[in-house]
């Protein structure tokens, strides 16, 4: 192995965070494995179409997939309706990187910090509208978690992707939007939006002046998207371990780390066992948020 080209299924459109992460390792894998590596974008149904393609692929080491946080949330969001069984049909290869979400607000909003926003939300229930890249997305669930922790009421406006949500944030139709840093950094630097916090345990190297929400007094509040590689269940353990090792080497290289820093993403490069444990923890965390907030699949 490998004795044939390798396909990496990305269950989203080209250009987004998931696609960027897959392409970050594509060239390095081709060089290290001596085979062509093809990115196969299979968007649709909140990633279910692409993930199902991985789950049903022959477990011969020729097909892998790259997923993000929505993969863990879908287990609860589509309970009993998934076309695959995440425990029986898929196995973790490696957690590639973790990208804490940023909170952005409209420039004309009457709040400039996380604390000011929550104070305003408490004084004006329902007057803040927050956008998300879709129902059950990491952006949606992270905001629902913040609402639960702060006991506030804000109105959810789901969009079909991050771009239209960001457009409406800049236009003032919504006041708050959480997203992966790669989608917000340039707009913030251009002065089109204001960043009020990082939903992570530490500040981002690319944005050293933006404080975490924990620093602002919201203890334990974290929410992130992440990218990780999966394989069909039954793929030979030696193949899975080799792929995990190669992904980790690429992710931890100086060249890739510099690109991840610019994207606001912390490099990982985990073992298969560590990634499986990570998925279990994420599935539990977001399952509780979905249940508490009463989130339903679209």
Short mmCIF file of N, CA and C in Angstrom, two decimals, residues 9-78:
data_model
loop_
_atom_site.label_atom_id
_atom_site.label_comp_id
_atom_site.label_asym_id
_atom_site.label_seq_id
_atom_site.Cartn_x
_atom_site.Cartn_y
_atom_site.Cartn_z
N UNK A 9 -12.46 12.17 0.09
CA UNK A 9 -13.79 12.76 -0.07
C UNK A 9 -13.96 13.94 0.88
N UNK A 10 -14.36 15.07 0.34
CA UNK A 10 -14.66 16.26 1.13
C UNK A 10 -16.16 16.52 0.99
N UNK A 11 -16.92 16.43 2.08
CA UNK A 11 -18.39 16.54 1.96
C UNK A 11 -18.91 17.97 1.89
N UNK A 12 -18.10 18.86 1.36
CA UNK A 12 -18.48 20.26 1.19
C UNK A 12 -17.94 20.78 -0.14
N UNK A 13 -18.37 21.98 -0.51
CA UNK A 13 -17.93 22.59 -1.77
C UNK A 13 -16.46 23.01 -1.69
N UNK A 14 -15.82 23.19 -2.84
CA UNK A 14 -14.43 23.67 -2.84
C UNK A 14 -14.31 25.07 -2.24
N UNK A 15 -13.17 25.32 -1.58
CA UNK A 15 -12.88 26.65 -1.08
C UNK A 15 -13.14 26.89 0.38
N UNK A 16 -13.97 26.07 1.02
CA UNK A 16 -14.28 26.25 2.43
C UNK A 16 -13.20 25.65 3.33
N UNK A 17 -13.44 25.72 4.63
CA UNK A 17 -12.46 25.26 5.61
C UNK A 17 -12.10 23.78 5.42
N UNK A 18 -13.12 22.93 5.24
CA UNK A 18 -12.87 21.49 5.09
C UNK A 18 -12.02 21.21 3.86
N UNK A 19 -12.37 21.85 2.76
CA UNK A 19 -11.64 21.68 1.51
C UNK A 19 -10.20 22.20 1.65
N UNK A 20 -10.03 23.33 2.30
CA UNK A 20 -8.69 23.89 2.52
C UNK A 20 -7.81 22.92 3.31
N UNK A 21 -8.40 22.31 4.35
CA UNK A 21 -7.62 21.39 5.18
C UNK A 21 -7.23 20.14 4.40
N UNK A 22 -8.13 19.63 3.57
CA UNK A 22 -7.81 18.45 2.76
C UNK A 22 -6.69 18.77 1.77
N UNK A 23 -6.76 19.94 1.17
CA UNK A 23 -5.75 20.31 0.17
C UNK A 23 -4.40 20.64 0.80
N UNK A 24 -4.41 21.01 2.09
CA UNK A 24 -3.15 21.26 2.79
C UNK A 24 -2.28 20.01 2.86
N UNK A 25 -2.92 18.83 2.94
CA UNK A 25 -2.14 17.59 3.05
C UNK A 25 -2.03 16.85 1.72
N UNK A 26 -2.80 17.27 0.73
CA UNK A 26 -2.86 16.53 -0.55
C UNK A 26 -1.48 16.39 -1.20
N UNK A 27 -0.79 17.50 -1.41
CA UNK A 27 0.50 17.47 -2.10
C UNK A 27 1.54 16.67 -1.32
N UNK A 28 1.57 16.89 0.01
CA UNK A 28 2.53 16.17 0.84
C UNK A 28 2.30 14.67 0.81
N UNK A 29 1.04 14.26 0.81
CA UNK A 29 0.73 12.83 0.74
C UNK A 29 1.18 12.24 -0.59
N UNK A 30 0.96 12.98 -1.67
CA UNK A 30 1.40 12.49 -2.98
C UNK A 30 2.90 12.28 -3.00
N UNK A 31 3.63 13.21 -2.43
CA UNK A 31 5.09 13.10 -2.42
C UNK A 31 5.57 11.97 -1.53
N UNK A 32 4.93 11.80 -0.39
CA UNK A 32 5.40 10.81 0.59
C UNK A 32 4.93 9.39 0.26
N UNK A 33 3.76 9.27 -0.39
CA UNK A 33 3.22 7.94 -0.67
C UNK A 33 3.49 7.47 -2.09
N UNK A 34 3.90 8.39 -2.96
CA UNK A 34 4.22 7.99 -4.32
C UNK A 34 3.02 7.64 -5.17
N UNK A 35 1.83 8.15 -4.79
CA UNK A 35 0.62 7.93 -5.58
C UNK A 35 -0.13 9.25 -5.72
N UNK A 36 -0.92 9.37 -6.77
CA UNK A 36 -1.74 10.57 -6.90
C UNK A 36 -2.83 10.56 -5.83
N UNK A 37 -3.13 11.74 -5.31
CA UNK A 37 -4.17 11.90 -4.29
C UNK A 37 -5.19 12.90 -4.85
N UNK A 38 -6.42 12.46 -4.99
CA UNK A 38 -7.47 13.25 -5.62
C UNK A 38 -8.49 13.70 -4.59
N UNK A 39 -8.84 14.99 -4.62
CA UNK A 39 -9.90 15.51 -3.75
C UNK A 39 -11.24 15.36 -4.47
N UNK A 40 -12.19 14.71 -3.82
CA UNK A 40 -13.51 14.45 -4.40
C UNK A 40 -14.56 15.20 -3.57
N UNK A 41 -14.99 16.37 -4.04
CA UNK A 41 -15.99 17.17 -3.31
C UNK A 41 -17.38 16.60 -3.51
N UNK A 42 -18.03 16.21 -2.41
CA UNK A 42 -19.38 15.64 -2.44
C UNK A 42 -20.27 16.41 -1.46
N UNK A 43 -20.66 17.66 -1.78
CA UNK A 43 -21.44 18.45 -0.84
C UNK A 43 -22.90 18.01 -0.77
N UNK A 44 -23.57 18.46 0.30
CA UNK A 44 -25.01 18.23 0.41
C UNK A 44 -25.43 17.60 1.71
N UNK A 45 -26.63 17.94 2.16
CA UNK A 45 -27.28 17.34 3.34
C UNK A 45 -26.43 17.43 4.60
N UNK A 46 -25.84 18.63 4.82
CA UNK A 46 -25.06 18.85 6.04
C UNK A 46 -23.93 17.83 6.19
N UNK A 47 -23.33 17.45 5.08
CA UNK A 47 -22.18 16.54 4.96
C UNK A 47 -22.56 15.07 4.88
N UNK A 48 -23.84 14.73 4.99
CA UNK A 48 -24.24 13.32 5.02
C UNK A 48 -23.92 12.59 3.72
N UNK A 49 -24.05 13.28 2.58
CA UNK A 49 -23.81 12.62 1.29
C UNK A 49 -22.35 12.19 1.16
N UNK A 50 -21.44 13.09 1.48
CA UNK A 50 -20.02 12.77 1.38
C UNK A 50 -19.57 11.73 2.38
N UNK A 51 -20.03 11.87 3.62
CA UNK A 51 -19.65 10.90 4.66
C UNK A 51 -20.18 9.51 4.32
N UNK A 52 -21.39 9.45 3.79
CA UNK A 52 -21.96 8.16 3.40
C UNK A 52 -21.14 7.51 2.29
N UNK A 53 -20.60 8.32 1.38
CA UNK A 53 -19.74 7.79 0.31
C UNK A 53 -18.49 7.14 0.88
N UNK A 54 -17.94 7.73 1.95
CA UNK A 54 -16.77 7.14 2.61
C UNK A 54 -17.17 5.84 3.32
N UNK A 55 -18.29 5.91 4.05
CA UNK A 55 -18.74 4.75 4.83
C UNK A 55 -18.98 3.53 3.94
N UNK A 56 -19.43 3.74 2.71
CA UNK A 56 -19.79 2.64 1.82
C UNK A 56 -18.67 2.29 0.83
N UNK A 57 -17.54 2.97 0.92
CA UNK A 57 -16.42 2.67 0.02
C UNK A 57 -15.71 1.39 0.45
N UNK A 58 -15.08 0.67 -0.49
CA UNK A 58 -14.31 -0.53 -0.11
C UNK A 58 -13.21 -0.16 0.88
N UNK A 59 -13.05 -0.93 1.96
CA UNK A 59 -12.04 -0.61 2.98
C UNK A 59 -10.64 -1.10 2.58
N UNK A 60 -10.19 -0.66 1.42
CA UNK A 60 -8.91 -1.16 0.90
C UNK A 60 -7.80 -0.12 0.95
N UNK A 61 -8.05 1.02 1.63
CA UNK A 61 -7.02 2.04 1.75
C UNK A 61 -6.97 2.99 0.58
N UNK A 62 -7.96 2.94 -0.31
CA UNK A 62 -7.96 3.85 -1.46
C UNK A 62 -8.91 5.02 -1.26
N UNK A 63 -9.73 4.98 -0.19
CA UNK A 63 -10.68 6.07 0.07
C UNK A 63 -10.59 6.52 1.51
N UNK A 64 -10.52 7.83 1.68
CA UNK A 64 -10.56 8.46 3.00
C UNK A 64 -11.51 9.65 2.91
N UNK A 65 -11.82 10.24 4.03
CA UNK A 65 -12.68 11.42 4.04
C UNK A 65 -12.16 12.42 5.05
N UNK A 66 -12.45 13.70 4.81
CA UNK A 66 -12.12 14.74 5.78
C UNK A 66 -13.42 15.37 6.25
N UNK A 67 -13.65 15.38 7.56
CA UNK A 67 -14.88 15.90 8.14
C UNK A 67 -14.57 17.01 9.14
N UNK A 68 -15.63 17.73 9.52
CA UNK A 68 -15.49 18.80 10.52
C UNK A 68 -16.46 18.55 11.65
N UNK A 69 -16.63 19.56 12.52
CA UNK A 69 -17.43 19.38 13.74
C UNK A 69 -18.86 18.93 13.47
N UNK A 70 -19.42 19.33 12.34
CA UNK A 70 -20.80 18.92 12.02
C UNK A 70 -20.95 17.40 12.01
N UNK A 71 -19.88 16.69 11.71
CA UNK A 71 -19.92 15.23 11.70
C UNK A 71 -20.33 14.70 13.07
N UNK A 72 -19.75 15.27 14.14
CA UNK A 72 -20.09 14.83 15.50
C UNK A 72 -21.51 15.26 15.87
N UNK A 73 -21.91 16.47 15.44
CA UNK A 73 -23.24 16.96 15.77
C UNK A 73 -24.33 16.16 15.06
N UNK A 74 -24.03 15.70 13.85
CA UNK A 74 -25.04 14.98 13.06
C UNK A 74 -25.52 13.70 13.73
N UNK A 75 -24.69 13.10 14.56
CA UNK A 75 -25.07 11.88 15.25
C UNK A 75 -26.33 12.09 16.08
N UNK A 76 -26.42 13.28 16.73
CA UNK A 76 -27.60 13.61 17.53
C UNK A 76 -28.66 14.30 16.68
N UNK A 77 -28.23 15.14 15.78
CA UNK A 77 -29.16 15.94 14.97
C UNK A 77 -30.03 15.05 14.08
N UNK A 78 -29.42 13.97 13.56
CA UNK A 78 -30.14 13.06 12.66
C UNK A 78 -30.27 11.67 13.29
#
